[in-house]
Amino acid sequence: MNQSVDPGDTVVDATVGNGHDTVYLAKLVGPSGHVYGFDIQKTAIEHTQQALQAERLDHQVTLTHAGHETVAQVLPEATTVKCAIFNLGYLPGGDKTIITKPTTTLAAIQALEARLATNGVIILLVYAGHPGGDKEAQAVLDHMTQLDQHQFQVLQYGFINQVHTPPYLLAIQKR
Amino acid sequence: MNQSVDPGDTVVDATVGNGHDTVYLAKLVGPSGHVYGFDIQKTAIEHTQQALQAERLDHQVTLTHAGHETVAQVLPEATTVKCAIFNLGYLPGGDKTIITKPTTTLAAIQALEARLATNGVIILLVYAGHPGGDKEAQAVLDHMTQLDQHQFQVLQYGFINQVHTPPYLLAIQKR
């Protein structure tokens, strides 16, 4: 994503979790850019806020304690997004029953597709190994394979000979 | 592959075709390295020989007019391979009925797995859109997904929303 994101860009961390990606994105976009972060778990929002404050990056980030399906309402009108990141599944080290879901994940992806800048990317780290993960992964793949190739390029990238189901990466780039 | 190949390395072009990859590999390995190239089509061997001579690279390359399944006999004993490249399917611009086949492709891949240097890679560009291509692709995938993850990492990489079946990339790296 550091190839896609420049200082001044608007980007989205759709699942802030422990805040590592949020901090990384805030550094990439710099003081003239902005990060919009989402999480349904209050502890995730709090940890991310602390991580951002520790690096004095909190003024570059708007955190929303709600699901990423609210992204269309939260983003300022006419703002285009250069990059959006999803870590699907559960929060590592957190409650494994709190997982991202097909309907809300797809709603967020579609809202972001409509806001993507030219050459902007949506990156999804897809975990299919937990209960419910395979259904979400299939719903996401079904959507991705149907995307108009004249509007978007969709790349799948992953290791295929692992015993445990490893995550794979999906990247949607707007042409 | 330019990240995997250093001057002095031994590499394999399993399907030399028009010779573009062969020339590129010969430049990467330099005068102290060597490229072993294979093709069942005489015109492919001739075109590649001409392309190499035009760049004065022919002394760094051994071309074999036979299928890549002969690689184990052609490579000097105890030689390890840093990189091997397969372009599966038919030769672009050539006879579309002359295609790589599951049995010989797998024989070559397995022979090369046994010769791979640590961190060495086998790269396959897999075309599944021509008659017979889907069967070969499935045979290759079946083999790859079974490879011991402690010995090899297998990465699949490709675009998934194209109307025409585009090639995808498989990369096998020895640990």
Short mmCIF file of C-alpha atoms in Angstrom, two decimals:
data_model
loop_
_atom_site.label_atom_id
_atom_site.label_comp_id
_atom_site.label_asym_id
_atom_site.label_seq_id
_atom_site.Cartn_x
_atom_site.Cartn_y
_atom_site.Cartn_z
CA MET A 1 0.00 0.00 0.00
CA ASN A 2 2.98 2.34 0.42
CA GLN A 3 3.15 2.34 -3.40
CA SER A 4 -0.44 3.59 -3.62
CA VAL A 5 -0.54 6.12 -0.79
CA ASP A 6 1.02 9.58 -0.97
CA PRO A 7 1.20 12.43 1.54
CA GLY A 8 -2.10 14.31 1.53
CA ASP A 9 -4.23 11.30 0.63
CA THR A 10 -7.44 10.23 2.33
CA VAL A 11 -7.38 6.57 3.37
CA VAL A 12 -9.58 4.20 5.37
CA ASP A 13 -8.71 1.59 7.99
CA ALA A 14 -11.94 -0.40 7.94
CA THR A 15 -10.96 -2.56 10.95
CA VAL A 16 -8.56 -0.65 13.20
CA GLY A 17 -8.12 -3.53 15.68
CA ASN A 18 -4.90 -2.97 17.60
CA GLY A 19 -4.17 0.18 15.58
CA HIS A 20 -0.93 -0.90 13.90
CA ASP A 21 -2.23 -0.29 10.37
CA THR A 22 -3.89 2.96 11.46
CA VAL A 23 -0.59 4.34 12.77
CA TYR A 24 1.20 3.19 9.63
CA LEU A 25 -1.39 4.82 7.36
CA ALA A 26 -1.32 8.07 9.36
CA LYS A 27 2.44 8.25 8.83
CA LEU A 28 2.06 7.59 5.09
CA VAL A 29 -0.55 10.30 4.48
CA GLY A 30 1.22 12.81 6.74
CA PRO A 31 -0.17 16.02 8.30
CA SER A 32 -1.91 17.06 5.05
CA GLY A 33 -3.71 13.71 4.68
CA HIS A 34 -6.37 11.96 6.74
CA VAL A 35 -7.22 8.47 7.97
CA TYR A 36 -10.77 7.32 8.73
CA GLY A 37 -10.78 4.35 11.09
CA PHE A 38 -13.68 2.07 12.07
CA ASP A 39 -14.23 -0.67 14.62
CA ILE A 40 -17.27 -2.09 16.38
CA GLN A 41 -15.21 -2.91 19.49
CA LYS A 42 -14.70 -0.12 22.00
CA THR A 43 -11.37 -1.54 23.22
CA ALA A 44 -10.05 -1.50 19.64
CA ILE A 45 -10.95 2.18 19.28
CA GLU A 46 -9.35 2.97 22.66
CA HIS A 47 -6.12 1.07 21.92
CA THR A 48 -5.85 2.72 18.53
CA GLN A 49 -6.44 6.17 20.02
CA GLN A 50 -3.64 5.54 22.53
CA ALA A 51 -1.27 4.26 19.84
CA LEU A 52 -1.97 7.36 17.73
CA GLN A 53 -1.52 9.76 20.67
CA ALA A 54 1.78 8.10 21.57
CA GLU A 55 3.04 9.03 18.11
CA ARG A 56 1.21 12.41 18.04
CA LEU A 57 -0.76 11.30 15.02
CA ASP A 58 -4.27 11.50 16.50
CA HIS A 59 -5.15 14.82 14.82
CA GLN A 60 -4.72 13.12 11.42
CA VAL A 61 -7.19 10.37 12.20
CA THR A 62 -10.97 10.23 12.69
CA LEU A 63 -11.95 7.12 14.63
CA THR A 64 -15.54 5.92 14.47
CA HIS A 65 -16.85 3.43 17.01
CA ALA A 66 -19.20 1.73 14.55
CA GLY A 67 -19.02 -0.83 11.78
CA HIS A 68 -17.28 -0.03 8.48
CA GLU A 69 -20.66 -0.18 6.72
CA THR A 70 -21.15 3.39 8.02
CA VAL A 71 -18.23 4.64 5.89
CA ALA A 72 -20.47 6.38 3.35
CA GLN A 73 -22.02 8.52 6.11
CA VAL A 74 -18.73 9.26 7.88
CA LEU A 75 -16.61 10.29 4.88
CA PRO A 76 -17.07 13.91 3.83
CA GLU A 77 -19.02 14.21 0.59
CA ALA A 78 -16.95 14.23 -2.61
CA THR A 79 -13.89 12.90 -0.78
CA THR A 80 -12.12 10.23 -2.80
CA VAL A 81 -10.22 7.43 -1.10
CA LYS A 82 -6.74 6.37 -2.16
CA CYS A 83 -6.56 3.23 -0.07
CA ALA A 84 -8.80 1.21 2.25
CA ILE A 85 -7.69 -1.76 4.34
CA PHE A 86 -9.80 -4.57 5.77
CA ASN A 87 -8.55 -7.22 8.16
CA LEU A 88 -11.44 -9.67 8.08
CA GLY A 89 -12.27 -12.20 10.81
CA TYR A 90 -11.76 -11.57 14.54
CA LEU A 91 -9.41 -9.29 16.43
CA PRO A 92 -6.22 -11.23 17.30
CA GLY A 93 -6.05 -11.56 21.09
CA GLY A 94 -9.68 -10.47 21.40
CA ASP A 95 -13.08 -12.17 21.51
CA LYS A 96 -13.06 -14.71 18.68
CA THR A 97 -16.85 -14.69 18.44
CA ILE A 98 -16.87 -11.05 17.37
CA ILE A 99 -16.19 -11.33 13.65
CA THR A 100 -16.70 -9.35 10.50
CA LYS A 101 -19.82 -10.45 8.60
CA PRO A 102 -20.62 -10.87 4.89
CA THR A 103 -23.42 -8.28 4.70
CA THR A 104 -21.63 -5.44 6.45
CA THR A 105 -18.27 -6.25 4.85
CA LEU A 106 -19.84 -6.15 1.37
CA ALA A 107 -21.75 -2.94 2.17
CA ALA A 108 -18.47 -1.27 3.18
CA ILE A 109 -16.58 -2.58 0.15
CA GLN A 110 -19.27 -1.33 -2.24
CA ALA A 111 -19.43 2.08 -0.56
CA LEU A 112 -15.64 2.35 -0.89
CA GLU A 113 -15.62 1.20 -4.52
CA ALA A 114 -17.88 4.19 -5.27
CA ARG A 115 -15.39 6.52 -3.56
CA LEU A 116 -12.08 5.11 -4.85
CA ALA A 117 -9.73 7.51 -6.59
CA THR A 118 -8.25 6.44 -9.95
CA ASN A 119 -5.53 3.89 -9.15
CA GLY A 120 -6.85 3.76 -5.58
CA VAL A 121 -6.95 0.34 -3.93
CA ILE A 122 -9.02 -1.62 -1.47
CA ILE A 123 -6.93 -4.29 0.24
CA LEU A 124 -8.56 -7.17 2.10
CA LEU A 125 -6.75 -9.70 4.22
CA VAL A 126 -9.20 -12.60 4.05
CA TYR A 127 -9.24 -15.26 6.79
CA ALA A 128 -11.40 -18.27 6.03
CA GLY A 129 -10.27 -20.59 8.85
CA HIS A 130 -12.56 -19.49 11.72
CA PRO A 131 -16.28 -20.38 12.05
CA GLY A 132 -18.16 -18.14 9.62
CA GLY A 133 -14.95 -17.14 7.85
CA ASP A 134 -15.50 -19.40 4.84
CA LYS A 135 -18.96 -17.92 4.18
CA GLU A 136 -17.65 -14.38 4.36
CA ALA A 137 -14.68 -15.26 2.13
CA GLN A 138 -17.01 -16.80 -0.46
CA ALA A 139 -19.36 -13.81 -0.42
CA VAL A 140 -16.42 -11.46 -0.91
CA LEU A 141 -14.92 -13.58 -3.72
CA ASP A 142 -18.31 -13.85 -5.45
CA HIS A 143 -18.58 -10.08 -5.44
CA MET A 144 -14.98 -9.54 -6.58
CA THR A 145 -15.07 -11.93 -9.52
CA GLN A 146 -18.17 -10.07 -10.85
CA LEU A 147 -16.60 -6.61 -10.75
CA ASP A 148 -16.41 -4.98 -14.19
CA GLN A 149 -12.84 -5.43 -15.43
CA HIS A 150 -13.03 -2.11 -17.26
CA GLN A 151 -13.57 -0.34 -13.94
CA PHE A 152 -11.52 -2.44 -11.53
CA GLN A 153 -8.64 -4.89 -11.48
CA VAL A 154 -8.93 -7.54 -8.79
CA LEU A 155 -5.84 -9.43 -7.72
CA GLN A 156 -5.78 -12.50 -5.49
CA TYR A 157 -2.51 -13.37 -3.77
CA GLY A 158 -1.85 -16.12 -1.27
CA PHE A 159 0.05 -19.22 -0.22
CA ILE A 160 -1.71 -22.39 -1.30
CA ASN A 161 0.16 -25.25 0.39
CA GLN A 162 -0.37 -24.49 4.09
CA VAL A 163 -2.01 -27.01 6.39
CA HIS A 164 -3.78 -24.35 8.45
CA THR A 165 -5.93 -21.99 6.41
CA PRO A 166 -3.70 -18.95 6.00
CA PRO A 167 -5.14 -15.56 5.07
CA TYR A 168 -4.95 -14.47 1.47
CA LEU A 169 -4.91 -11.03 0.04
CA LEU A 170 -7.42 -9.44 -2.32
CA ALA A 171 -6.60 -6.10 -3.90
CA ILE A 172 -9.12 -4.10 -5.92
CA GLN A 173 -7.67 -1.28 -7.95
CA LYS A 174 -9.78 1.33 -9.70
CA ARG A 175 -8.72 1.94 -13.30
CA MET B 1 12.78 -13.37 -10.59
CA ASN B 2 15.38 -10.62 -10.67
CA GLN B 3 15.17 -10.67 -6.87
CA SER B 4 16.04 -14.39 -6.79
CA VAL B 5 18.72 -14.59 -9.46
CA ASP B 6 22.30 -13.41 -8.98
CA PRO B 7 25.30 -13.37 -11.32
CA GLY B 8 26.85 -16.84 -11.41
CA ASP B 9 23.59 -18.71 -10.82
CA THR B 10 22.33 -21.69 -12.78
CA VAL B 11 18.78 -21.19 -14.04
CA VAL B 12 16.33 -23.02 -16.31
CA ASP B 13 14.00 -21.73 -19.01
CA ALA B 14 11.69 -24.73 -19.30
CA THR B 15 9.85 -23.36 -22.35
CA VAL B 16 12.12 -21.03 -24.33
CA GLY B 17 9.48 -20.14 -26.95
CA ASN B 18 10.47 -16.89 -28.61
CA GLY B 19 13.54 -16.61 -26.38
CA HIS B 20 12.68 -13.38 -24.55
CA ASP B 21 12.93 -14.95 -21.09
CA THR B 22 16.06 -16.86 -22.10
CA VAL B 23 17.85 -13.66 -23.10
CA TYR B 24 16.68 -11.94 -19.91
CA LEU B 25 17.88 -14.82 -17.73
CA ALA B 26 21.25 -14.97 -19.53
CA LYS B 27 21.77 -11.28 -18.74
CA LEU B 28 20.82 -11.80 -15.09
CA VAL B 29 23.21 -14.71 -14.48
CA GLY B 30 26.02 -13.08 -16.46
CA PRO B 31 29.17 -14.68 -17.91
CA SER B 32 29.81 -16.70 -14.73
CA GLY B 33 26.30 -18.20 -14.67
CA HIS B 34 24.44 -20.54 -16.99
CA VAL B 35 20.97 -20.95 -18.49
CA TYR B 36 19.55 -24.31 -19.55
CA GLY B 37 16.73 -23.88 -22.07
CA PHE B 38 14.25 -26.46 -23.38
CA ASP B 39 11.66 -26.57 -26.12
CA ILE B 40 10.04 -29.34 -28.17
CA GLN B 41 9.65 -27.03 -31.18
CA LYS B 42 12.64 -26.68 -33.46
CA THR B 43 11.62 -23.15 -34.55
CA ALA B 44 11.57 -22.05 -30.90
CA ILE B 45 15.12 -23.34 -30.38
CA GLU B 46 16.28 -21.64 -33.61
CA HIS B 47 14.68 -18.29 -32.78
CA THR B 48 16.10 -18.38 -29.28
CA GLN B 49 19.57 -19.25 -30.60
CA GLN B 50 19.39 -16.26 -32.96
CA ALA B 51 18.18 -13.92 -30.20
CA LEU B 52 21.05 -15.06 -27.96
CA GLN B 53 23.66 -14.70 -30.70
CA ALA B 54 22.41 -11.18 -31.50
CA GLU B 55 23.24 -10.24 -27.90
CA ARG B 56 26.40 -12.40 -27.76
CA LEU B 57 24.88 -14.41 -24.94
CA ASP B 58 24.83 -17.83 -26.65
CA HIS B 59 27.95 -19.14 -24.82
CA GLN B 60 26.08 -18.74 -21.49
CA VAL B 61 23.15 -20.88 -22.60
CA THR B 62 22.67 -24.59 -23.33
CA LEU B 63 19.61 -25.11 -25.52
CA THR B 64 18.05 -28.58 -25.67
CA HIS B 65 15.62 -29.45 -28.43
CA ALA B 66 13.53 -31.77 -26.22
CA GLY B 67 10.82 -31.49 -23.60
CA HIS B 68 11.58 -30.02 -20.17
CA GLU B 69 10.98 -33.47 -18.63
CA THR B 70 14.56 -34.24 -19.74
CA VAL B 71 15.94 -31.61 -17.36
CA ALA B 72 17.28 -34.17 -14.87
CA GLN B 73 19.45 -35.76 -17.59
CA VAL B 74 20.62 -32.46 -19.10
CA LEU B 75 21.65 -30.64 -15.91
CA PRO B 76 25.14 -31.54 -14.68
CA GLU B 77 25.03 -33.68 -11.56
CA ALA B 78 25.05 -31.82 -8.23
CA THR B 79 24.13 -28.53 -9.94
CA THR B 80 21.53 -26.63 -7.98
CA VAL B 81 19.05 -24.36 -9.71
CA LYS B 82 18.26 -20.85 -8.49
CA CYS B 83 15.30 -20.22 -10.75
CA ALA B 84 13.23 -22.09 -13.33
CA ILE B 85 10.52 -20.57 -15.51
CA PHE B 86 7.62 -22.31 -17.25
CA ASN B 87 5.27 -20.64 -19.71
CA LEU B 88 2.56 -23.26 -19.97
CA GLY B 89 0.17 -23.68 -22.90
CA TYR B 90 1.07 -23.01 -26.54
CA LEU B 91 3.70 -20.80 -28.14
CA PRO B 92 2.14 -17.39 -28.91
CA GLY B 93 2.10 -16.95 -32.67
CA GLY B 94 2.84 -20.65 -33.17
CA ASP B 95 0.83 -23.83 -33.60
CA LYS B 96 -1.89 -23.71 -30.92
CA THR B 97 -2.27 -27.49 -30.95
CA ILE B 98 1.28 -27.96 -29.65
CA ILE B 99 0.80 -27.45 -25.92
CA THR B 100 2.52 -28.38 -22.69
CA LYS B 101 0.98 -31.48 -21.09
CA PRO B 102 0.23 -32.44 -17.46
CA THR B 103 2.51 -35.50 -17.30
CA THR B 104 5.63 -33.91 -18.75
CA THR B 105 5.06 -30.57 -16.98
CA LEU B 106 4.77 -32.36 -13.61
CA ALA B 107 7.82 -34.53 -14.34
CA ALA B 108 9.88 -31.41 -15.03
CA ILE B 109 8.56 -29.57 -11.96
CA GLN B 110 9.37 -32.51 -9.71
CA ALA B 111 12.86 -32.91 -11.18
CA LEU B 112 13.49 -29.20 -10.57
CA GLU B 113 12.10 -29.27 -7.01
CA ALA B 114 14.79 -31.85 -6.24
CA ARG B 115 17.47 -29.53 -7.66
CA LEU B 116 16.31 -26.20 -6.23
CA ALA B 117 18.80 -24.20 -4.18
CA THR B 118 17.65 -22.82 -0.82
CA ASN B 119 15.44 -19.80 -1.60
CA GLY B 120 15.43 -20.90 -5.24
CA VAL B 121 12.15 -20.54 -7.10
CA ILE B 122 10.15 -22.25 -9.80
CA ILE B 123 7.83 -19.80 -11.54
CA LEU B 124 4.93 -21.01 -13.66
CA LEU B 125 2.74 -18.83 -15.81
CA VAL B 126 -0.40 -20.97 -15.98
CA TYR B 127 -2.85 -20.59 -18.87
CA ALA B 128 -6.11 -22.45 -18.43
CA GLY B 129 -8.13 -20.93 -21.30
CA HIS B 130 -7.07 -23.14 -24.25
CA PRO B 131 -8.30 -26.72 -24.88
CA GLY B 132 -6.41 -28.95 -22.46
CA GLY B 133 -5.22 -25.99 -20.41
CA ASP B 134 -7.72 -26.48 -17.60
CA LYS B 135 -6.64 -30.11 -17.08
CA GLU B 136 -2.99 -29.16 -16.94
CA ALA B 137 -3.71 -26.25 -14.58
CA GLN B 138 -5.66 -28.56 -12.26
CA ALA B 139 -2.90 -31.20 -12.26
CA VAL B 140 -0.31 -28.55 -11.43
CA LEU B 141 -2.47 -27.03 -8.68
CA ASP B 142 -3.18 -30.46 -7.17
CA HIS B 143 0.55 -31.11 -6.98
CA MET B 144 1.36 -27.66 -5.57
CA THR B 145 -1.23 -27.68 -2.80
CA GLN B 146 0.22 -31.00 -1.59
CA LEU B 147 3.82 -29.80 -1.36
CA ASP B 148 5.23 -29.99 2.18
CA GLN B 149 5.03 -26.47 3.62
CA HIS B 150 8.19 -27.11 5.63
CA GLN B 151 10.13 -27.62 2.40
CA PHE B 152 8.41 -25.26 0.01
CA GLN B 153 6.26 -22.14 -0.01
CA VAL B 154 3.78 -22.00 -2.86
CA LEU B 155 2.29 -18.67 -3.84
CA GLN B 156 -0.60 -18.16 -6.25
CA TYR B 157 -1.04 -14.73 -7.79
CA GLY B 158 -3.52 -13.62 -10.40
CA PHE B 159 -6.37 -11.38 -11.51
CA ILE B 160 -9.77 -12.85 -10.74
CA ASN B 161 -12.33 -10.61 -12.48
CA GLN B 162 -11.36 -10.98 -16.13
CA VAL B 163 -13.87 -12.22 -18.68
CA HIS B 164 -11.26 -14.12 -20.70
CA THR B 165 -9.26 -16.61 -18.67
CA PRO B 166 -6.04 -14.73 -17.94
CA PRO B 167 -2.87 -16.58 -16.92
CA TYR B 168 -2.01 -16.72 -13.25
CA LEU B 169 1.32 -17.12 -11.60
CA LEU B 170 2.48 -19.92 -9.32
CA ALA B 171 5.78 -19.55 -7.49
CA ILE B 172 7.37 -22.37 -5.53
CA GLN B 173 10.18 -21.33 -3.24
CA LYS B 174 12.45 -23.81 -1.47
CA ARG B 175 12.91 -23.02 2.20
#
